[in-house]
PDB file of C-alpha atoms in Angstrom:
ATOM      1  CA  MET A  85     -12.742  -4.908  -2.654  1.00 50.00           C
ATOM      2  CA  VAL A  86     -10.549  -7.811  -3.827  1.00 50.00           C
ATOM      3  CA  ALA A  87      -7.414  -5.761  -3.052  1.00 60.00           C
ATOM      4  CA  LEU A  88      -8.440  -4.890   0.312  1.00 58.00           C
ATOM      5  CA  LYS A  89      -8.899  -8.576   1.364  1.00 62.00           C
ATOM      6  CA  GLY A  90      -5.231  -8.735   0.216  1.00 66.00           C
ATOM      7  CA  LEU A  91      -3.976  -6.599   3.096  1.00 62.00           C
ATOM      8  CA  GLU A  92      -4.441  -9.338   5.583  1.00 63.00           C
ATOM      9  CA  GLN A  93      -2.234 -11.601   3.520  1.00 63.00           C
ATOM     10  CA  ALA A  94       0.240  -8.824   2.901  1.00 65.00           C
ATOM     11  CA  MET A  95       0.251  -8.096   6.831  1.00 61.00           C
ATOM     12  CA  GLN A  96       1.265 -11.756   7.483  1.00 60.00           C
ATOM     13  CA  GLN A  97       3.957 -11.396   4.699  1.00 59.00           C
ATOM     14  CA  GLU A  98       5.245  -8.347   6.346  1.00 54.00           C
ATOM     15  CA  LYS A  99       6.735 -10.335   9.041  1.00 54.00           C
ATOM     16  CA  THR A 100       9.213 -12.016   6.575  1.00 60.00           C
ATOM     17  CA  THR A 101      11.670 -10.004   4.631  1.00 62.00           C
ATOM     18  CA  GLN A 102      11.136 -10.434   0.859  1.00 67.00           C
ATOM     19  CA  SER A 103      13.865 -10.146  -1.575  1.00 81.00           C
ATOM     20  CA  THR A 104      14.414  -6.525  -2.891  1.00 84.00           C
ATOM     21  CA  GLN A 105      13.969  -7.837  -6.555  1.00 87.00           C
ATOM     22  CA  ASP A 106      10.429  -8.847  -5.667  1.00 89.00           C
ATOM     23  CA  LEU A 107       9.307  -5.466  -4.267  1.00 94.00           C
ATOM     24  CA  VAL A 108       7.687  -2.626  -6.195  1.00 96.00           C
ATOM     25  CA  ASP A 109       9.344   0.792  -6.397  1.00 97.00           C
ATOM     26  CA  ILE A 110       6.719   3.178  -5.195  1.00 97.00           C
ATOM     27  CA  ARG A 111       8.008   5.898  -7.184  1.00 97.00           C
ATOM     28  CA  HIS A 112       6.554   4.020 -10.359  1.00 96.00           C
ATOM     29  CA  ILE A 113       3.048   4.046  -8.867  1.00 96.00           C
ATOM     30  CA  GLN A 114       0.485   6.353 -10.439  1.00 94.00           C
ATOM     31  CA  ILE A 115      -2.509   7.392  -8.469  1.00 90.00           C
ATOM     32  CA  ARG A 116      -5.597   7.711 -10.763  1.00 88.00           C
ATOM     33  CA  HIS A 117      -7.287  11.019  -9.771  1.00 87.00           C
ATOM     34  CA  ASP A 118     -10.060  10.234 -11.980  1.00 92.00           C
ATOM     35  CA  LEU A 119     -11.348   7.199  -9.749  1.00 92.00           C
ATOM     36  CA  PRO A 120     -13.519   7.296  -6.763  1.00 92.00           C
ATOM     37  CA  ALA A 121     -11.533   6.925  -3.536  1.00 86.00           C
ATOM     38  CA  LEU A 122     -12.224   3.111  -3.057  1.00 87.00           C
ATOM     39  CA  GLU A 123     -11.098   2.374  -6.452  1.00 91.00           C
ATOM     40  CA  ARG A 124      -7.822   4.542  -6.139  1.00 90.00           C
ATOM     41  CA  LEU A 125      -7.201   2.529  -3.193  1.00 87.00           C
ATOM     42  CA  GLU A 126      -7.699  -0.840  -4.697  1.00 90.00           C
ATOM     43  CA  LYS A 127      -5.676   0.292  -7.802  1.00 92.00           C
ATOM     44  CA  TYR A 128      -2.779   1.318  -5.458  1.00 91.00           C
ATOM     45  CA  LEU A 129      -2.861  -1.940  -3.501  1.00 90.00           C
ATOM     46  CA  GLN A 130      -2.849  -3.896  -6.745  1.00 92.00           C
ATOM     47  CA  ASP A 131       0.056  -2.000  -8.204  1.00 95.00           C
ATOM     48  CA  ILE A 132       2.249  -1.948  -4.941  1.00 93.00           C
ATOM     49  CA  GLN A 133       1.588  -5.511  -4.233  1.00 91.00           C
ATOM     50  CA  ASN A 134       2.775  -5.365  -0.610  1.00 90.00           C
ATOM     51  CA  PRO A 135       1.838  -1.982   1.176  1.00 89.00           C
ATOM     52  CA  TYR A 136       3.999  -3.274   4.126  1.00 88.00           C
ATOM     53  CA  GLN A 137       7.159  -3.602   2.241  1.00 92.00           C
ATOM     54  CA  PHE A 138       8.298  -1.794  -0.980  1.00 94.00           C
ATOM     55  CA  LEU A 139      11.124   0.062  -2.531  1.00 96.00           C
ATOM     56  CA  CYS A 140      11.659   3.875  -2.735  1.00 96.00           C
ATOM     57  CA  GLY A 141      14.624   3.915  -5.025  1.00 96.00           C
ATOM     58  CA  ASN A 142      17.584   1.912  -3.382  1.00 94.00           C
ATOM     59  CA  VAL A 143      15.797   2.015  -0.094  1.00 95.00           C
ATOM     60  CA  THR A 144      13.755  -0.720   1.150  1.00 94.00           C
ATOM     61  CA  VAL A 145      10.720   0.597   3.119  1.00 92.00           C
ATOM     62  CA  HIS A 146       8.977  -1.585   6.001  1.00 90.00           C
ATOM     63  CA  VAL A 147       5.841  -0.218   7.374  1.00 84.00           C
ATOM     64  CA  ARG A 148       4.912  -1.169  10.701  1.00 80.00           C
ATOM     65  CA  PHE A 149       2.098   0.073  12.985  1.00 72.00           C
ATOM     66  CA  LEU A 150       1.551  -0.161  16.867  1.00 75.00           C
ATOM     67  CA  GLU A 151      -0.803  -2.963  17.954  1.00 78.00           C
ATOM     68  CA  ASP A 152      -3.145  -0.580  19.575  1.00 78.00           C
ATOM     69  CA  GLY A 153      -2.968   1.968  16.702  1.00 75.00           C
ATOM     70  CA  ASN A 154      -4.954   2.220  13.435  1.00 77.00           C
ATOM     71  CA  ALA A 155      -4.597  -0.743  10.870  1.00 78.00           C
ATOM     72  CA  LEU A 156      -3.034   0.056   7.540  1.00 78.00           C
ATOM     73  CA  SER A 157      -6.515  -0.404   5.939  1.00 78.00           C
ATOM     74  CA  THR A 158      -7.758   2.459   8.104  1.00 80.00           C
ATOM     75  CA  GLN A 159      -4.985   4.663   7.236  1.00 80.00           C
ATOM     76  CA  LEU A 160      -5.128   4.025   3.454  1.00 81.00           C
ATOM     77  CA  LYS A 161      -8.813   4.448   3.407  1.00 80.00           C
ATOM     78  CA  HIS A 162      -8.505   7.851   5.127  1.00 81.00           C
ATOM     79  CA  TYR A 163      -5.582   8.943   2.697  1.00 78.00           C
ATOM     80  CA  PHE A 164      -7.379   8.070  -0.492  1.00 77.00           C
ATOM     81  CA  SER A 165     -10.681   9.448   0.509  1.00 80.00           C
ATOM     82  CA  SER A 166      -9.118  12.735   1.474  1.00 77.00           C
ATOM     83  CA  TYR A 167      -6.547  12.900  -1.391  1.00 66.00           C
ATOM     84  CA  HIS A 168      -7.045  15.721  -3.732  1.00 63.00           C
ATOM     85  CA  HIS A 169      -4.795  16.515  -6.583  1.00 56.00           C
TER      86      HIS A 169
END
């Protein structure tokens, strides 16, 4: 659960713009289908480093949520627990 704890820190960092050279390209992230959902999620968070700000090719992606909406951790848990290859 170490990576999940890093979401809070990443959420604070998302308010500042990182240099694109420090961002991870999501196209290079591999989802391990052989792992249980929580481990897939933690592996993804370790690999992406900042789920609020990353690259997709030459495009910088900034993820934002409404204050009264679901948190990123909730959305990611739902995605990885329902993800089937």
